[in-house]
mmCIF file of C-alpha atoms in Angstrom:
data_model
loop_
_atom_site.group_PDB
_atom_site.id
_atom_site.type_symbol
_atom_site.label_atom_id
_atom_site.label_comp_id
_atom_site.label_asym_id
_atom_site.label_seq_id
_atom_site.Cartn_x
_atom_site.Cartn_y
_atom_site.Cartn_z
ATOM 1 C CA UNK A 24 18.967 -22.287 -8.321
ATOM 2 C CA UNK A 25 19.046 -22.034 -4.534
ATOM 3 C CA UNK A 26 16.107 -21.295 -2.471
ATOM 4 C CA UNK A 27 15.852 -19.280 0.619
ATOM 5 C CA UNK A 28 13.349 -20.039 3.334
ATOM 6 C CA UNK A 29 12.487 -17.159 5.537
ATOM 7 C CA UNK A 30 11.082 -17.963 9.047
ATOM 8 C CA UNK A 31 8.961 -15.890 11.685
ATOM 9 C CA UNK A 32 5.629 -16.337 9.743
ATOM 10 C CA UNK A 33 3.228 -18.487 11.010
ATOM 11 C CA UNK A 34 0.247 -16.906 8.942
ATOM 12 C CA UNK A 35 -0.598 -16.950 5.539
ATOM 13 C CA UNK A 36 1.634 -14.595 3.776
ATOM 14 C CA UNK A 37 -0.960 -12.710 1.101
ATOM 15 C CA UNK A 38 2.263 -10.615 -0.604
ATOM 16 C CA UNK A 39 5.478 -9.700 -0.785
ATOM 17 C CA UNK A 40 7.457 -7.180 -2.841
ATOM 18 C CA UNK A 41 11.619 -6.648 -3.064
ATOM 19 C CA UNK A 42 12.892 -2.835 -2.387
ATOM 20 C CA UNK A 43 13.560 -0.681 -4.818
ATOM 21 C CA UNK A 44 16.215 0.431 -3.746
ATOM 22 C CA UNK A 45 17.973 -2.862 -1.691
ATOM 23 C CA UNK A 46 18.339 -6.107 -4.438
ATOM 24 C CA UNK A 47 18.359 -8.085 -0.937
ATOM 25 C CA UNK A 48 15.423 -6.677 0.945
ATOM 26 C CA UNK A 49 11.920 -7.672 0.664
ATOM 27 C CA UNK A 50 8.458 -6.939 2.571
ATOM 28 C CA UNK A 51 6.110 -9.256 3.194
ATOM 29 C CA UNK A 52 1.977 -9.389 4.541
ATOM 30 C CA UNK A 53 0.198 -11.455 5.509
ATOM 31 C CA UNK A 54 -3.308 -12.815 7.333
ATOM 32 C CA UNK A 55 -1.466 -12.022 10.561
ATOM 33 C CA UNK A 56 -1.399 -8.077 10.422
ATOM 34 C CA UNK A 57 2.111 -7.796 10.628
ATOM 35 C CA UNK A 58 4.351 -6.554 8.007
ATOM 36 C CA UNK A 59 7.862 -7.577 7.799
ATOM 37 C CA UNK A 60 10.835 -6.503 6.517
ATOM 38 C CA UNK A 61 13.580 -9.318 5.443
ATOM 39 C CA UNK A 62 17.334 -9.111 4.597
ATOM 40 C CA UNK A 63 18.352 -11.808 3.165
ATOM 41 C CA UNK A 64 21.759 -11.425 3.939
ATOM 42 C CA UNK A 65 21.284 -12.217 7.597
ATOM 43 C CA UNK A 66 21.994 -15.500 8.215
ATOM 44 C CA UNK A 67 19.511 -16.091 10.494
ATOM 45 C CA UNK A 68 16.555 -16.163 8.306
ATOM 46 C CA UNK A 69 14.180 -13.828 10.558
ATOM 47 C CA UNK A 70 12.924 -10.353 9.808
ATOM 48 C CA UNK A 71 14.613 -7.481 10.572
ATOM 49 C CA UNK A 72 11.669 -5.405 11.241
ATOM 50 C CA UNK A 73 7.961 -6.003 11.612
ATOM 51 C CA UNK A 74 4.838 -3.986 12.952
ATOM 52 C CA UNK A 75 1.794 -5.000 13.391
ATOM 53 C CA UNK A 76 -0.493 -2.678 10.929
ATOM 54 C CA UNK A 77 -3.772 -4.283 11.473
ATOM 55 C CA UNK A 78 -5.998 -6.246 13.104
ATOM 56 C CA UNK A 79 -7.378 -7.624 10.334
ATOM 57 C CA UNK A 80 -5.452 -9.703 7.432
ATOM 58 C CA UNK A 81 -2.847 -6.758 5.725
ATOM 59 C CA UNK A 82 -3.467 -8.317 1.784
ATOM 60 C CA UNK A 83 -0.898 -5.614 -0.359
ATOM 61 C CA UNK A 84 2.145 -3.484 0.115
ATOM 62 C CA UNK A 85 4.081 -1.386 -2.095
ATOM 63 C CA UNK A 86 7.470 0.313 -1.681
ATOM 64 C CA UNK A 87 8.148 4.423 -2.380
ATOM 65 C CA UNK A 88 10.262 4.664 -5.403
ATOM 66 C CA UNK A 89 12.017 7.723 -3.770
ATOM 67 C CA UNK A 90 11.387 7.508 0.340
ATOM 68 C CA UNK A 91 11.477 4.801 2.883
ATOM 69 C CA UNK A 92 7.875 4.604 2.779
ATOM 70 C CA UNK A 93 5.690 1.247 2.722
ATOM 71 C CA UNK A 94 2.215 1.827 1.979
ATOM 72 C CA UNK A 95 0.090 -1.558 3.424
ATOM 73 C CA UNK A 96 -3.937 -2.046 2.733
ATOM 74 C CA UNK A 97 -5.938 -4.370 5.082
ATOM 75 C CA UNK A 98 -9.319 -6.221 4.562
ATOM 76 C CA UNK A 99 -10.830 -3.235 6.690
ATOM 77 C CA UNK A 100 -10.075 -0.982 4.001
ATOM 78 C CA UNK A 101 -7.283 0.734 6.168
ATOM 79 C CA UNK A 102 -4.495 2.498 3.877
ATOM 80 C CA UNK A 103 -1.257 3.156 6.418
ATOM 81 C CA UNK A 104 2.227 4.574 5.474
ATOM 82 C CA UNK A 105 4.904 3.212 7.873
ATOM 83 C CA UNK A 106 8.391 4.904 7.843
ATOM 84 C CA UNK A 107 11.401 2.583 7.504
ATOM 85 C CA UNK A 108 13.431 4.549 9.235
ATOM 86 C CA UNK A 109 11.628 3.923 12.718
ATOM 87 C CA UNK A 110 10.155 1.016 11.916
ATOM 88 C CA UNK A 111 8.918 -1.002 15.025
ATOM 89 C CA UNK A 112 6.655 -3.493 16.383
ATOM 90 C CA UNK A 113 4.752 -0.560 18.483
ATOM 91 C CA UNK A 114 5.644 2.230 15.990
ATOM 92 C CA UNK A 115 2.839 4.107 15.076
ATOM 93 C CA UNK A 116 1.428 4.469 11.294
ATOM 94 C CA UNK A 117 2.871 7.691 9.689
ATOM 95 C CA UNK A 118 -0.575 8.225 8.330
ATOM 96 C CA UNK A 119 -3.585 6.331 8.117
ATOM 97 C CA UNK A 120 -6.571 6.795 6.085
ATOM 98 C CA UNK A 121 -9.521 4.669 6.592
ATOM 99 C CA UNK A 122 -11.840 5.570 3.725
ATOM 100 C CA UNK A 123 -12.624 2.716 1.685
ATOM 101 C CA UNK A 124 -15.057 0.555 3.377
ATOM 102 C CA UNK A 125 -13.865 -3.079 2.147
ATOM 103 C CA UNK A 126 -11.003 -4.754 1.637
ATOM 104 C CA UNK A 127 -7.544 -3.218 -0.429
ATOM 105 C CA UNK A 128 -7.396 -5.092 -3.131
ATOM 106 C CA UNK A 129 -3.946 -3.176 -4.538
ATOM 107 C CA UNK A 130 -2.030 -0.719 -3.428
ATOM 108 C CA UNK A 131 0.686 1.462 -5.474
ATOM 109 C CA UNK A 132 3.175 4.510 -4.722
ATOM 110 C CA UNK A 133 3.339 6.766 -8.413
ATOM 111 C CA UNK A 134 6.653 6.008 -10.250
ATOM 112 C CA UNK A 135 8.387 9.271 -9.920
ATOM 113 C CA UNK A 136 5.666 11.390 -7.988
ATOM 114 C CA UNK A 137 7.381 10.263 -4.185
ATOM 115 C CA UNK A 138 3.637 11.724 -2.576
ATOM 116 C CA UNK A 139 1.104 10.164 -4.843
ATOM 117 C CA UNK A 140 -0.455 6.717 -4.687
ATOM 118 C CA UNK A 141 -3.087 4.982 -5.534
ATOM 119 C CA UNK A 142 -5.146 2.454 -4.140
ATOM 120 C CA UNK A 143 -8.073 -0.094 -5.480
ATOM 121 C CA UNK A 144 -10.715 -2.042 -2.810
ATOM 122 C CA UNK A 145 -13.484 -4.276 -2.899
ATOM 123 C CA UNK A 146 -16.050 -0.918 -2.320
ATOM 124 C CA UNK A 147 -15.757 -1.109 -6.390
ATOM 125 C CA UNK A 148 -13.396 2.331 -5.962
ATOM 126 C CA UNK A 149 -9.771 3.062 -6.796
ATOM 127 C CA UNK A 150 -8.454 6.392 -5.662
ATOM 128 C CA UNK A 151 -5.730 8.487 -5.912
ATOM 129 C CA UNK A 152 -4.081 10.046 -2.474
ATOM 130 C CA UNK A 153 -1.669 12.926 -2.815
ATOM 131 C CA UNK A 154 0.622 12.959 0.518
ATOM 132 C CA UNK A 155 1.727 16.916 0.275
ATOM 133 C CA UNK A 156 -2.126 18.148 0.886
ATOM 134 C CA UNK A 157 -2.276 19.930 3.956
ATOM 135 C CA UNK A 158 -5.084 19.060 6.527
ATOM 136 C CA UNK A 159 -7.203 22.146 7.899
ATOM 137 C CA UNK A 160 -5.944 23.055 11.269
ATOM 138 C CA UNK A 161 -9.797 23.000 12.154
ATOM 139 C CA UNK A 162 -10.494 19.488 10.672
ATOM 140 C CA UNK A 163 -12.204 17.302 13.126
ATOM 141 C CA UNK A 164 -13.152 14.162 11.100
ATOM 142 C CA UNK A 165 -16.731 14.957 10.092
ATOM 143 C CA UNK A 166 -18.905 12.084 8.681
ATOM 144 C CA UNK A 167 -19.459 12.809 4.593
ATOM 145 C CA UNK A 168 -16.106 14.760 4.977
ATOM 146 C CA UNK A 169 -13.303 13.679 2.144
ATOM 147 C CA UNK A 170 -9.960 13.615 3.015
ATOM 148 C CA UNK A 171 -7.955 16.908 1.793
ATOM 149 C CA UNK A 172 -5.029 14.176 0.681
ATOM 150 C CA UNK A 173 -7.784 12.118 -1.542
ATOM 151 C CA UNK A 174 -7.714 13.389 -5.092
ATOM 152 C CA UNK A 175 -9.351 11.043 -7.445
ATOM 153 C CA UNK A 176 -12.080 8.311 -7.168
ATOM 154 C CA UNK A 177 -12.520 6.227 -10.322
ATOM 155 C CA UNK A 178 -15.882 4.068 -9.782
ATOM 156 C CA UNK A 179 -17.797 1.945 -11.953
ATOM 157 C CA UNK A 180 -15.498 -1.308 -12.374
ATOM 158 C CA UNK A 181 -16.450 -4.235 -10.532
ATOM 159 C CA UNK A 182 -14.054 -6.654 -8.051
ATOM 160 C CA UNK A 183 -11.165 -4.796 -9.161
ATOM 161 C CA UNK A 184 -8.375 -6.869 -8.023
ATOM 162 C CA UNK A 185 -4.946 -4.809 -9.756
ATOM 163 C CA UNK A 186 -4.113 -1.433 -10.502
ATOM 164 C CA UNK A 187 -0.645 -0.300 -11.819
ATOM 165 C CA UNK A 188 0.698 2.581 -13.050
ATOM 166 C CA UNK A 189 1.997 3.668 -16.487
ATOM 167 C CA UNK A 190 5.689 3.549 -16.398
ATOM 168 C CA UNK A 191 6.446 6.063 -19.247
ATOM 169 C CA UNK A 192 2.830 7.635 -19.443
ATOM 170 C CA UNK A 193 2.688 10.047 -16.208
ATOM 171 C CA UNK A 194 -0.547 9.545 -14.276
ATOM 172 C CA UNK A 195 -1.920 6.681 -16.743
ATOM 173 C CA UNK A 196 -3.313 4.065 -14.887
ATOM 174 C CA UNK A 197 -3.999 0.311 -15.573
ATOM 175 C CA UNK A 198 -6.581 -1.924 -13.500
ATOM 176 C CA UNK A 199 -8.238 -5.149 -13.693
ATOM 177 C CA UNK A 200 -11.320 -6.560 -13.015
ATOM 178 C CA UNK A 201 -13.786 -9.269 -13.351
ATOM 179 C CA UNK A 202 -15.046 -7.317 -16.660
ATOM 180 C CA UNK A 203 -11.580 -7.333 -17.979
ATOM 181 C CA UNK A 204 -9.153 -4.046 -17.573
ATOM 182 C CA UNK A 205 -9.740 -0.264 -17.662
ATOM 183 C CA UNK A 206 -6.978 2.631 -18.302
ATOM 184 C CA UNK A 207 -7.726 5.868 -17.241
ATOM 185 C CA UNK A 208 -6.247 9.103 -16.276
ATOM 186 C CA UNK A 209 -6.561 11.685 -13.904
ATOM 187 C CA UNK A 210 -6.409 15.143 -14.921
ATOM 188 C CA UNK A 211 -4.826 16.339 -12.005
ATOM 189 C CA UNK A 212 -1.950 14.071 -11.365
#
């Protein structure tokens, strides 16, 4: 076995996940705020890509099964959606949603739903975000205001720390915490 040493990160990398879709591309996070994007068929060993996606540490990523989408979660709480395609070091978020008011703990694009995720955080939440909700034309962020694309909170677990979906059960989801695990599912997904 042969190992591969990636350079260009100088912070604490918190995770990294392989595409989908590419056997030799991976993303990786870190304490930093960046998030990179690797091919490690370049011989040079640096990323490809990378954008900086928050000023705090980013903690979790996760790939779209069906888009070139990377969801990324910071210790803010901040849930962004950068776009492969124009991927950039001063390429803005394709969405952001800053509800959750601690850290991500685990972030996860649906299996075969390309506009659903979900995402867990230290608030003792995980939600559900559907993509292909419209926002109002009149929507000025109020305070107490939910998010039209926020479909689901699950509360009532404790330092959740993973959440995964059901691979062959549509919309069942699995998550751990310091009580042991939890499946549930959401009637409307």
């Amino acid at each position: 076995m042969s190992s591969l040493m990636l350079q260009e990160n100088t912070s604490i990398i918190e995770d990294i996940k392989w595409s989908n879709k590419e056997n030799d591309i991976l993303a990786s996070c870190g304490s930093d705020g960046a998030v990179r994007i690797w091919d490690c068929r370049c011989n040079a060993r640096k990323c490809v890509a990378h954008v900086l996606a928050s000023d705090s540490s980013v903690g979790v990523i996760s790939w779209s099964q069906n888009r070139p989408l990377i969801l990324s979660g910071s210790d803010l709480g901040e849930i962004k959606i950068w776009d492969l395609r124009v991927l950039g070091l001063d390429c803005p978020s394709s969405a952001f949603f800053n509800y959750h008011q601690k850290e991500i703990t685990s972030i996860e694009w649906h299996p075969s739903e390309s506009t659903i995720f979900a995402a867990s955080s230290d608030d003792n939440q995980i939600t559900l975000w559907d993509l292909s909700a419209e926002e109002c034309d009149d929507s000025d962020e109020q305070a107490g205001v939910l998010p039209p694309q926020l479909m689901f909170i699950h509360m009532g677990q404790k330092e959740i720390k993973e959440i995964h979906w059901h691979r062959q059960y549509p919309g069942l989801i699995g998550s751990v915490d310091i009580d042991g695990y939890n499946l549930f599912k959401a009637s409307n997904v």
